[in-house]
């Protein structure tokens, strides 16, 4: 029975090759789109599953409230881990961790690698796969190091690397005690590392860890039967049992939420991170697939008259309606399988550029039951959904009427076809508007006044050689014309990570604490970064750094004194500083923010992590060559790896850039698929009205008049699509833009342009077929009977 259905289905498909191709191609595009997005979603949803017990692993979150705003940090104090081990029942394994990008050297190779200083319990929490060595002995020696397989290859090639040494920052040698398997790509970015070393090394180099500064991460794997709710209740006020006036409240945050969520609002409540994009693209991929299925429905029902006599004869010969439904569904499922075969080829073709777009290494593995099963599921669902209405509609024909050639007066099929076209173009218009809005929002942020010279700034990690030779480096680069100014700083102006509370000034409510960002800078920092001093004086480069003189930003100045904050004294604990100047607010940390956090710049003589260089953007390649030559002279043995401020800005906007590009691609796909269906419907309409067209031409109708006659009905459908799409697009756009405090206004011209574009695309699609019909010799059309 099934074999007969397939034979009949294949014969009908072959007899309508032109429409079959449109259906297969449209479905293939929809299936390709859905498959690519499902690969991406699967990758995102499986983040951190590399670790067998990832659902039982936590990081400690630190929640602090300043004024009316609550902040959630991942930074915790140094003494916390040991106190938790000793005082909190059920806490299980705890490990402190501090990330570091360090230079490792072996013979002539000098390579920066990102890693972590961790405690031995780290290997109990995270089950890493050891290729060489053993976790129980990996940290027996203080100066030992565990490296990933790829890091081992970079320095030694293949083979046994145990007991070989690597020098850290051109100083202490570390012995390789183990090699672990490379972590997969879908690990939370902040957790990726190439090496691990005993935390004691970090602790010995940073005595301040003995205090209660929040600066490191703490990982926890509670005991098997531990009550997480109870542990969180204990942790909430745990620090207050040690420091009564602490603002910190701790909680366990599960690893299975690190990727998809891990963002918090001003009330300290968790909100969606990457998950909002997972949901958005999943919905859009489903809609693209539905649009492709709609093409099938439209073309199948439009050609119903061509098959009416076949259906009538089969019913007269005893075919039951359910048998006809099965036949038509068999045809649609067979078409879907043919479309899937084409889509597999398209997936392999488009997967590399798609990977570049989403910055991943996705693969389609047909030997993987999950991948194969997903493709089969998409195929069968698409085939059944696409064939559902046509099979119901075609099988409902009255055999007596169709054999006699009496046309059905029911307009339900035509109404449904028009409704489906309206749906297709409504989605296409919404996606066009979304693409334009995303593009505008990205450019709006890129072109905003950041308050510093973003295009002209480059950074280098500042090691001891650079700090010691700073003046000589500065003089040589400026005198050669390679740089305009140089300075040292703790962070880059793009991202300032140090902050704290407890600041007081005259007139401030001591109960209303304020979180203030703090940045250590050399005296030339403001000139180098291109910031604007709006009152007071800059630091004096000829006077030794004195932290009793500070420069603050506008936001903090308005808090201290709206009229003039220069000369006011700021205190924190036993220290105090006088405001020397006020710098215009500049954008840092949150590129999409509309408000700037209060900031203090300290003229420090230490605590520098970056060399900041201001160069002419138009002479970047020349400047880079000069910087490399100077660094070889004053910082030998260290590779010159420049960080560009504009590229760091792009990193902050990576998700938005991806959304914009994918929105454009989806809009294009929706339009292409919609036009395929419209093209087929226009061809069928022209075919049905071929005699009418011949008569009109004989009676003197022009080609333009006939083209307009055949096109006008479809243009009405596009107009209806615009009326539906515009309010929906405005509602979606308004909700999306609310995520960005610094955002564009929704302009009416976007909707006008999107509507006109939809009209033009539809008009050219339909007019091609209409023009073809209008140019046909009327004699050929009228002499057939």
XYZ file of C-alpha atoms in Angstrom:
785
model
C 0.000 0.000 0.000
C 2.728 2.470 0.999
C 4.690 1.547 -2.131
C 1.666 2.438 -4.301
C 1.229 5.770 -2.538
C 4.868 6.613 -3.150
C 4.593 5.655 -6.858
C 1.521 7.840 -7.332
C 3.116 10.666 -5.401
C 6.290 10.477 -7.462
C 4.323 10.486 -10.738
C 2.341 13.580 -9.722
C 5.506 15.343 -8.596
C 7.240 14.565 -11.887
C 4.238 15.738 -13.958
C 4.426 19.178 -12.282
C 8.193 19.704 -12.372
C 8.113 23.512 -12.433
C 5.971 23.869 -9.321
C 7.768 20.957 -7.712
C 11.084 22.774 -8.029
C 9.654 25.915 -6.405
C 8.314 23.818 -3.524
C 11.503 21.851 -3.035
C 13.736 24.924 -3.204
C 11.528 26.913 -0.820
C 11.342 24.047 1.678
C 15.091 23.455 1.377
C 15.819 27.067 2.322
C 13.482 26.822 5.316
C 14.959 23.504 6.468
C 18.523 24.811 6.002
C 17.739 27.877 8.080
C 16.083 25.832 10.822
C 18.939 23.300 10.886
C 21.652 25.960 11.182
C 19.821 27.704 14.001
C 19.174 24.403 15.787
C 22.904 23.623 15.620
C 23.604 27.011 17.191
C 20.896 26.569 19.845
C 22.154 23.077 20.707
C 25.645 24.515 21.162
C 24.392 27.313 23.415
C 22.132 25.047 25.478
C 24.929 22.539 26.061
C 27.417 25.040 27.500
C 29.473 23.619 30.387
C 28.018 20.113 29.972
C 31.598 18.988 29.433
C 31.754 18.647 33.215
C 29.760 15.615 34.306
C 28.423 17.275 37.479
C 28.012 20.766 36.042
C 24.523 21.074 37.575
C 26.097 20.628 41.046
C 28.871 23.222 40.575
C 28.475 26.807 41.759
C 30.300 30.088 41.862
C 29.840 32.521 44.737
C 27.959 35.703 43.798
C 28.475 38.836 45.851
C 25.450 41.170 46.032
C 25.936 44.730 47.272
C 23.491 47.646 47.478
C 24.567 51.272 47.121
C 21.817 53.867 47.338
C 18.878 52.650 45.293
C 20.910 50.313 43.067
C 21.964 46.719 43.703
C 25.071 45.254 42.056
C 25.927 41.567 41.645
C 29.634 40.710 41.403
C 31.589 37.495 41.098
C 34.472 38.878 43.159
C 34.903 37.509 46.688
C 37.390 38.046 49.554
C 40.561 35.993 50.009
C 39.751 34.530 53.484
C 36.244 33.426 52.469
C 37.013 29.930 51.140
C 38.790 28.670 54.267
C 36.080 30.060 56.555
C 33.378 28.371 54.473
C 35.198 25.016 54.674
C 35.490 25.224 58.449
C 32.200 26.819 59.441
C 29.446 25.923 56.975
C 28.224 22.294 57.111
C 27.480 20.711 53.727
C 29.544 23.214 51.745
C 31.730 20.410 50.319
C 34.703 21.311 48.128
C 35.745 24.948 47.781
C 38.470 26.458 45.618
C 39.694 30.007 45.227
C 40.624 31.107 41.721
C 42.332 34.101 40.124
C 42.662 34.530 36.362
C 45.886 35.742 34.793
C 47.277 36.323 31.316
C 50.994 35.613 31.669
C 54.031 35.222 29.443
C 55.501 31.723 29.254
C 58.890 31.054 27.722
C 60.785 28.016 26.508
C 63.993 28.417 24.517
C 63.120 31.001 21.827
C 59.357 30.760 22.260
C 57.596 33.525 24.222
C 53.801 33.219 24.256
C 51.091 34.853 26.373
C 48.611 32.329 27.745
C 45.492 32.825 29.860
C 45.160 30.613 32.918
C 44.091 30.340 36.540
C 45.688 30.058 39.932
C 43.560 27.527 41.822
C 43.599 25.346 44.922
C 43.877 21.513 44.847
C 40.121 21.204 45.487
C 39.610 22.634 42.005
C 40.299 19.162 40.585
C 37.602 17.707 42.850
C 35.059 20.290 41.709
C 35.822 20.157 37.979
C 36.511 16.690 36.577
C 39.161 17.559 34.011
C 40.417 14.828 31.674
C 44.095 14.178 32.400
C 46.186 12.969 29.451
C 49.474 12.944 31.373
C 49.991 13.157 35.107
C 47.523 12.755 37.933
C 45.287 15.308 39.725
C 46.284 13.962 43.154
C 49.956 14.885 42.595
C 49.606 17.835 40.213
C 50.108 20.483 42.905
C 52.570 18.729 45.211
C 55.188 21.371 44.431
C 54.576 25.108 44.728
C 56.066 25.958 41.337
C 54.146 23.349 39.364
C 51.835 23.884 36.444
C 49.139 21.903 34.651
C 48.795 22.763 30.955
C 46.279 21.968 28.260
C 47.190 19.725 25.360
C 47.246 22.646 22.896
C 49.519 24.712 25.149
C 51.901 21.767 25.465
C 52.013 21.461 21.662
C 52.791 25.162 21.251
C 55.963 24.837 23.286
C 57.081 21.222 22.880
C 55.190 19.681 19.966
C 53.943 16.159 20.684
C 55.211 13.611 23.176
C 55.719 13.401 26.914
C 56.123 16.858 28.478
C 56.016 15.872 32.151
C 58.789 17.445 34.246
C 59.683 19.898 31.473
C 59.835 23.521 32.538
C 58.365 26.836 31.429
C 59.504 30.235 32.658
C 56.779 32.567 33.892
C 57.159 36.245 32.954
C 60.889 35.736 32.260
C 61.429 34.774 35.887
C 60.558 31.705 37.955
C 60.563 28.309 36.208
C 57.508 26.106 36.630
C 57.548 22.318 36.232
C 54.825 20.701 34.122
C 53.213 18.077 36.331
C 50.188 17.206 34.171
C 48.572 17.717 30.780
C 44.804 17.952 30.451
C 42.497 17.661 27.462
C 41.609 20.958 25.791
C 38.331 22.372 27.004
C 35.628 22.433 24.306
C 34.495 25.639 22.647
C 31.169 25.705 24.524
C 32.598 26.534 27.940
C 31.669 29.840 29.583
C 34.199 32.412 28.265
C 35.217 33.595 31.730
C 36.095 30.030 32.672
C 38.386 29.163 29.763
C 42.053 28.572 30.546
C 45.249 27.091 29.107
C 47.067 26.445 32.387
C 46.519 25.944 36.118
C 48.946 26.646 38.936
C 48.736 26.529 42.763
C 46.828 29.486 44.197
C 49.533 29.875 46.830
C 51.769 31.470 44.160
C 49.175 34.181 43.584
C 48.603 34.616 47.301
C 52.327 35.027 48.005
C 52.573 37.773 45.366
C 49.488 39.636 46.649
C 49.542 40.144 50.407
C 46.326 42.163 50.254
C 44.476 38.832 49.847
C 44.727 38.445 53.604
C 42.207 41.280 53.888
C 38.569 41.457 52.832
C 38.960 43.022 49.408
C 36.691 41.439 46.805
C 39.051 40.376 44.013
C 38.979 36.607 43.352
C 36.466 33.932 42.348
C 35.307 31.169 44.658
C 33.979 27.878 43.248
C 31.915 25.432 45.281
C 30.674 21.864 44.884
C 28.361 21.156 47.844
C 28.052 17.745 49.418
C 25.709 15.360 47.612
C 22.742 15.744 49.956
C 23.270 19.403 50.821
C 20.228 21.690 50.962
C 21.076 24.555 48.563
C 18.304 26.776 49.968
C 19.694 26.325 53.477
C 23.256 26.986 52.287
C 22.157 30.220 50.602
C 20.396 31.333 53.781
C 23.618 30.769 55.719
C 25.772 32.491 53.096
C 23.539 35.559 52.861
C 24.726 37.012 56.170
C 27.963 35.058 56.501
C 30.395 37.935 55.910
C 28.489 40.071 58.444
C 29.524 37.558 61.125
C 33.136 38.597 60.376
C 32.667 42.242 59.319
C 29.580 43.849 60.798
C 29.519 46.827 58.438
C 30.041 44.801 55.235
C 27.677 45.468 52.312
C 28.256 41.987 50.850
C 25.618 39.269 50.744
C 26.729 35.963 49.240
C 24.846 33.282 47.317
C 25.514 30.156 45.250
C 25.048 30.613 41.511
C 24.766 27.356 39.491
C 27.033 26.603 36.538
C 24.122 25.657 34.301
C 23.076 29.350 34.315
C 26.515 30.895 33.698
C 26.022 31.091 29.943
C 22.321 31.599 29.277
C 21.611 34.049 32.097
C 24.239 35.619 34.416
C 22.997 39.193 33.959
C 21.284 41.239 36.655
C 19.114 44.347 36.759
C 19.370 47.358 39.080
C 17.432 45.469 41.754
C 19.933 42.600 41.716
C 17.414 40.268 40.072
C 18.575 37.794 37.452
C 17.606 38.489 33.851
C 18.163 36.703 30.581
C 21.553 36.857 28.943
C 22.250 34.816 25.819
C 18.963 32.954 26.350
C 16.948 35.843 24.908
C 18.818 35.356 21.626
C 18.313 31.580 21.786
C 14.571 32.093 22.089
C 14.458 34.864 19.481
C 16.346 32.960 16.793
C 14.487 29.751 17.565
C 11.192 31.557 16.927
C 12.488 33.211 13.745
C 13.845 29.906 12.384
C 10.450 28.322 13.038
C 8.713 31.195 11.243
C 11.025 30.878 8.226
C 10.181 27.173 8.064
C 6.453 27.958 8.318
C 6.787 30.470 5.462
C 8.397 27.746 3.358
C 5.519 25.375 4.189
C 3.009 28.078 3.269
C 4.475 28.131 -0.245
C 3.593 24.481 -0.588
C 0.052 25.074 0.629
C -0.465 27.990 -1.742
C 0.860 26.257 -4.825
C -0.912 22.975 -4.067
C -4.322 24.590 -3.553
C -3.812 26.997 -6.460
C -3.308 24.062 -8.809
C -6.328 22.207 -7.432
C -8.317 22.596 -10.670
C -5.549 20.771 -12.560
C -6.100 17.736 -10.357
C -9.844 18.003 -9.844
C -10.771 15.445 -12.550
C -8.166 12.993 -11.206
C -9.692 13.268 -7.742
C -13.239 12.926 -9.127
C -12.391 9.783 -11.095
C -10.637 8.188 -8.139
C -13.610 8.901 -5.867
C -16.020 7.404 -8.440
C -13.809 4.304 -8.570
C -14.169 3.894 -4.805
C -11.300 5.835 -3.285
C -12.198 6.986 0.192
C -11.365 10.476 1.423
C -8.867 9.232 4.003
C -7.013 7.344 1.244
C -6.766 10.568 -0.790
C -5.557 12.460 2.276
C -2.838 9.855 2.797
C -1.852 10.139 -0.874
C -1.543 13.929 -0.761
C 0.364 13.806 2.534
C 2.674 11.196 0.965
C 3.390 13.634 -1.853
C 4.200 16.472 0.551
C 6.388 14.283 2.791
C 8.233 12.968 -0.268
C 8.777 16.560 -1.384
C 10.036 17.382 2.098
C 12.553 14.512 1.923
C 13.793 15.772 -1.458
C 14.054 19.264 0.054
C 16.024 17.861 2.999
C 18.524 16.202 0.661
C 19.059 19.571 -1.014
C 19.216 21.324 2.354
C 21.996 18.977 3.559
C 24.117 20.142 0.635
C 23.197 23.765 1.419
C 24.078 23.305 5.103
C 27.565 22.048 4.256
C 28.007 24.968 1.853
C 26.810 27.675 4.235
C 28.052 26.280 7.557
C 31.592 27.789 7.306
C 30.349 31.378 6.737
C 27.661 30.826 9.381
C 30.377 29.750 11.840
C 32.319 32.912 11.066
C 29.191 34.943 11.720
C 28.377 33.395 15.118
C 32.056 32.825 16.007
C 31.688 29.088 16.574
C 32.865 25.771 15.142
C 29.547 24.051 14.537
C 29.414 20.832 12.527
C 26.610 18.771 11.019
C 27.348 15.155 11.907
C 24.885 12.836 10.170
C 26.310 9.912 12.129
C 25.130 11.614 15.316
C 21.646 10.249 16.172
C 20.675 13.650 17.588
C 21.533 15.495 14.365
C 19.990 12.859 12.100
C 16.900 12.608 14.293
C 16.440 16.390 14.301
C 16.657 16.505 10.490
C 14.134 13.673 10.163
C 11.818 15.363 12.630
C 12.004 18.687 10.737
C 11.393 16.849 7.457
C 8.350 14.895 8.621
C 6.801 17.847 10.493
C 7.363 20.126 7.490
C 5.920 17.570 5.084
C 2.820 16.905 7.176
C 2.249 20.576 7.997
C 2.787 21.696 4.388
C 0.452 19.005 3.065
C -2.227 19.256 5.754
C -4.479 21.922 4.254
C -3.979 20.874 0.578
C -4.821 17.251 1.427
C -7.931 18.313 3.339
C -9.009 20.727 0.596
C -8.290 18.521 -2.434
C -9.909 15.452 -0.908
C -13.131 17.411 -0.283
C -14.022 17.866 -3.998
C -17.437 16.657 -5.104
C -16.773 13.975 -7.791
C -19.965 14.681 -9.809
C -19.234 18.404 -10.077
C -15.565 18.078 -10.982
C -16.216 15.419 -13.654
C -18.903 17.636 -15.215
C -16.464 20.537 -15.104
C -18.614 22.578 -12.713
C -16.346 24.902 -10.732
C -16.885 25.184 -7.022
C -18.351 28.501 -5.946
C -16.562 28.283 -2.613
C -13.993 31.018 -2.189
C -12.499 29.551 0.999
C -9.366 28.211 -0.702
C -8.677 31.524 -2.462
C -9.268 33.376 0.810
C -6.862 31.107 2.661
C -4.240 31.456 -0.103
C -4.448 35.235 0.147
C -4.256 35.057 3.922
C -1.115 32.946 3.738
C 0.506 35.418 1.304
C -0.362 38.236 3.698
C 1.236 36.266 6.549
C 4.424 35.695 4.523
C 4.854 39.312 3.564
C 3.921 40.566 7.042
C 6.798 38.550 8.479
C 9.120 39.743 5.720
C 8.248 43.403 6.389
C 8.714 42.961 10.151
C 12.160 41.438 9.547
C 13.118 44.251 7.158
C 12.167 46.814 9.809
C 14.025 44.832 12.497
C 17.166 44.722 10.349
C 17.133 48.483 9.809
C 16.492 49.187 13.504
C 19.286 46.900 14.702
C 21.676 48.460 12.190
C 20.666 51.957 13.336
C 21.051 51.082 17.021
C 24.528 49.610 16.484
C 25.662 52.671 14.536
C 24.059 54.940 17.121
C 26.253 53.407 19.810
C 29.378 53.236 17.622
C 29.087 56.900 16.712
C 28.331 58.218 20.185
C 30.763 60.562 21.879
C 32.651 58.215 24.214
C 34.519 61.026 25.911
C 37.948 59.750 24.868
C 39.913 59.141 21.670
C 38.679 55.646 20.936
C 40.155 55.333 17.436
C 43.612 56.547 18.451
C 44.211 54.454 21.585
C 46.227 51.241 21.775
C 47.267 49.336 24.897
C 50.027 47.000 25.992
C 50.257 44.928 29.195
C 52.563 46.917 31.494
C 55.203 44.626 33.043
C 58.122 45.754 35.206
C 60.330 46.516 32.195
C 57.763 48.890 30.757
C 57.109 50.579 34.103
C 60.843 51.022 34.743
C 61.562 52.344 31.247
C 58.331 54.280 30.793
C 59.930 57.692 30.420
C 62.500 56.465 27.897
C 59.807 54.625 25.903
C 57.601 57.718 25.973
C 60.375 60.073 24.847
C 61.468 57.828 21.982
C 57.978 57.153 20.598
C 56.888 60.805 20.821
C 60.116 62.183 19.333
C 59.898 59.731 16.409
C 56.328 60.797 15.675
C 54.970 57.286 16.224
C 52.878 58.380 19.217
C 51.229 61.596 20.375
C 51.174 60.815 24.106
C 51.784 57.871 26.460
C 50.663 57.053 29.979
C 50.217 54.169 32.415
C 46.935 53.007 33.940
C 45.408 50.219 35.949
C 42.739 49.482 33.330
C 41.785 50.579 29.846
C 39.177 53.377 29.624
C 36.923 50.854 27.850
C 36.622 48.684 30.948
C 37.441 49.841 34.490
C 37.059 46.955 36.917
C 38.026 48.412 40.305
C 35.380 49.997 42.530
C 34.345 50.360 46.121
C 32.210 52.196 48.644
C 32.783 54.037 51.912
C 33.550 57.451 50.374
C 32.464 60.561 52.253
C 32.543 64.312 51.534
C 31.080 67.410 53.168
C 27.284 67.370 53.074
C 26.969 63.694 52.136
C 24.520 61.466 53.998
C 26.811 58.885 55.663
C 24.027 56.288 55.487
C 23.655 56.581 51.712
C 26.717 54.774 50.354
C 27.868 55.268 46.748
C 29.775 52.769 44.605
C 32.709 54.639 43.029
C 35.006 53.322 40.292
C 38.712 53.838 40.995
C 41.510 54.074 38.448
C 45.255 54.421 39.019
C 46.862 56.580 36.328
C 50.125 58.351 35.519
C 50.022 62.178 35.254
C 49.740 62.199 31.439
C 46.658 59.959 31.354
C 44.028 62.585 30.511
C 46.047 64.017 27.606
C 46.853 60.533 26.311
C 43.274 59.290 26.392
C 41.946 62.473 24.823
C 39.573 63.240 27.694
C 38.328 66.767 28.370
C 39.101 68.528 31.635
C 36.109 70.804 32.288
C 37.267 72.441 35.528
C 40.294 72.581 37.796
C 43.745 71.389 36.763
C 45.325 68.301 35.265
C 47.949 66.325 37.177
C 51.375 67.949 37.151
C 53.769 65.620 35.263
C 56.769 67.263 36.905
C 55.636 66.496 40.452
C 55.956 63.069 42.035
C 52.671 61.171 42.176
C 50.627 62.218 45.188
C 47.394 60.348 45.868
C 46.120 63.206 48.035
C 45.291 65.015 44.753
C 42.633 63.366 42.572
C 40.595 64.079 39.467
C 36.948 63.021 39.389
C 34.339 62.744 36.637
C 31.278 64.968 36.165
C 28.898 62.476 37.745
C 30.800 62.366 41.032
C 31.383 66.135 40.912
C 27.608 66.758 40.761
C 27.137 64.479 43.772
C 29.741 66.399 45.775
C 28.838 69.976 44.731
C 26.732 70.911 41.712
C 28.388 74.314 41.471
C 32.100 73.543 41.933
C 33.602 70.349 43.319
C 37.236 71.468 42.812
C 38.993 71.822 46.155
C 36.511 69.643 48.017
C 37.939 66.874 50.225
C 36.950 63.225 49.787
C 37.624 60.803 52.626
C 37.602 57.029 52.823
C 38.488 55.482 56.130
C 41.730 57.102 57.324
C 42.734 58.494 53.913
C 41.650 61.714 52.290
C 42.171 63.432 48.955
C 41.455 66.862 47.493
C 39.683 67.224 44.166
C 42.198 68.817 41.785
C 40.047 68.729 38.634
C 36.910 67.416 36.984
C 36.980 65.448 33.738
C 34.004 65.303 31.388
C 32.038 62.060 31.744
C 33.304 59.323 29.445
C 31.685 55.994 28.636
C 33.182 52.940 30.319
C 32.076 49.373 31.143
C 28.521 49.748 29.755
C 28.691 50.994 26.177
C 24.863 50.924 25.956
C 24.344 52.844 29.213
C 22.867 56.319 29.345
C 24.338 57.201 32.717
C 27.960 57.257 33.840
C 29.043 55.839 37.186
C 31.048 58.070 39.564
C 34.811 57.779 39.088
C 38.040 58.830 40.806
C 41.411 59.001 39.005
C 44.387 58.535 41.353
C 47.887 59.720 40.292
C 49.499 56.502 41.479
C 53.148 55.504 41.266
C 52.202 51.806 41.095
C 49.232 49.480 40.416
C 49.693 49.871 36.672
C 48.618 47.084 34.344
C 48.519 48.853 30.973
C 50.665 51.110 28.833
C 48.306 53.513 27.039
C 49.504 54.937 23.708
C 47.774 57.606 21.621
C 48.586 57.273 17.920
C 47.338 58.802 14.676
C 44.668 56.350 13.374
C 45.603 57.186 9.783
C 49.195 56.073 10.420
C 48.415 52.957 12.435
C 50.688 50.523 10.570
C 53.679 52.905 10.777
C 53.049 53.545 14.468
C 52.734 49.831 15.230
C 56.070 49.095 13.529
C 57.752 51.833 15.567
C 56.180 50.588 18.813
C 57.424 47.069 18.105
C 60.985 48.309 17.528
C 60.997 50.335 20.750
C 59.555 47.438 22.737
C 62.237 45.061 21.447
C 64.759 47.531 22.849
C 63.229 48.207 26.270
C 61.129 45.076 26.815
C 63.139 42.211 25.283
C 61.727 38.700 25.380
C 58.129 39.883 25.482
C 55.960 39.757 22.343
C 54.359 43.084 21.441
C 50.657 42.235 21.445
C 48.761 45.484 21.029
C 45.142 45.886 22.118
C 43.113 48.397 20.115
C 40.401 50.414 21.869
C 38.057 50.317 18.872
C 38.377 46.512 18.686
C 37.604 46.214 22.407
C 34.491 48.273 21.741
C 33.487 45.811 19.013
C 33.849 42.966 21.542
C 31.305 44.674 23.791
C 28.936 44.838 20.830
C 29.554 41.327 19.487
C 26.077 40.028 20.343
C 24.362 43.063 18.810
C 26.487 42.775 15.660
C 25.524 39.105 15.399
C 21.835 39.938 15.877
C 22.024 42.579 13.159
C 23.674 40.270 10.623
C 21.354 37.352 11.379
C 18.306 39.622 11.185
C 19.432 40.752 7.728
C 19.959 37.144 6.629
C 16.585 36.039 7.986
C 14.850 38.980 6.313
C 16.502 38.065 3.020
C 15.490 34.408 3.352
C 11.910 35.294 4.240
C 11.692 37.558 1.181
C 13.216 34.942 -1.121
C 10.854 32.220 0.074
C 7.839 34.542 -0.077
C 8.775 35.584 -3.604
C 9.059 31.948 -4.694
C 5.480 31.392 -3.614
C 4.332 34.659 -5.139
C 6.126 33.782 -8.366
C 4.315 30.444 -8.544
C 0.926 31.989 -7.726
C 1.440 34.717 -10.324
C 2.342 32.100 -12.934
C -0.736 30.074 -12.098
C -2.986 33.156 -12.150
C -1.620 34.134 -15.544
C -2.168 30.571 -16.764
C -5.795 30.529 -15.573
C -6.542 33.881 -17.224
C -4.664 33.208 -20.450
C -7.809 33.329 -22.661
C -9.030 36.478 -20.921
C -5.651 38.054 -21.644
C -5.885 37.000 -25.307
C -9.352 38.526 -25.675
C -8.270 41.776 -23.983
C -5.265 42.060 -26.341
C -7.463 41.456 -29.392
C -9.781 44.207 -28.139
C -6.813 46.616 -27.872
C -5.554 46.298 -24.299
C -1.940 47.411 -23.856
C 0.855 45.310 -22.358
C 1.107 47.770 -19.471
C -2.612 47.611 -18.813
C -2.643 43.825 -18.743
C 0.447 43.748 -16.503
C -1.222 46.153 -14.078
C -4.456 44.107 -14.184
C -2.660 40.926 -13.160
C -0.480 42.672 -10.558
C -3.015 44.793 -8.734
C -4.578 41.930 -6.715
C -1.184 40.939 -5.332
C -0.309 44.557 -4.511
C -3.481 44.757 -2.422
C -2.228 41.783 -0.409
C 1.115 43.520 0.210
C -0.763 46.646 1.359
C -2.717 44.542 3.862
C 0.586 42.984 4.978
C 1.970 46.462 5.671
C -1.085 47.415 7.732
C -0.602 44.282 9.846
C 3.212 44.396 10.031
C 3.696 48.052 10.967
C 2.036 48.022 14.418
C 3.549 44.617 15.250
C 7.025 45.772 14.196
C 6.647 48.969 16.238
C 5.620 46.964 19.322
C 8.524 44.506 18.972
C 10.995 47.323 18.273
C 9.901 49.323 21.300
C 10.283 46.314 23.608
C 13.706 45.429 22.153
C 15.047 48.980 22.424
C 14.007 49.168 26.086
C 16.992 46.876 26.790
C 19.295 49.765 25.856
C 19.215 52.970 27.933
C 21.208 54.723 25.189
C 19.020 54.090 22.166
C 17.587 55.491 18.970
C 14.092 56.867 18.465
C 11.834 54.839 16.192
C 11.433 56.860 13.009
C 8.414 56.612 10.716
C 10.610 56.609 7.603
C 11.827 53.088 8.516
C 8.287 51.788 8.069
C 7.815 53.734 4.852
C 11.034 52.347 3.376
C 10.189 48.781 4.469
C 6.732 49.036 2.923
C 8.040 50.456 -0.353
C 10.714 47.774 -0.499
C 8.086 45.056 0.007
C 5.929 46.601 -2.745
C 8.839 46.768 -5.170
C 9.929 43.187 -4.480
C 6.371 41.878 -4.870
C 5.728 44.007 -7.967
C 8.834 42.817 -9.802
C 8.117 39.209 -8.817
C 4.537 39.329 -10.084
C 5.115 41.622 -13.064
C 7.631 39.189 -14.546
C 4.937 36.576 -14.959
C 2.306 39.178 -15.858
C 4.538 40.692 -18.535
C 5.318 37.250 -19.909
C 1.606 36.504 -20.228
C 0.849 39.933 -21.735
C 3.505 39.495 -24.431
C 2.170 36.086 -25.525
C 0.589 36.021 -28.992
C -3.216 36.103 -28.371
C -3.859 33.869 -31.400
C -1.993 31.008 -29.700
C -4.127 31.458 -26.575
C -7.506 31.614 -28.342
C -7.250 28.839 -30.968
C -7.014 25.929 -28.549
C -10.715 25.111 -28.702
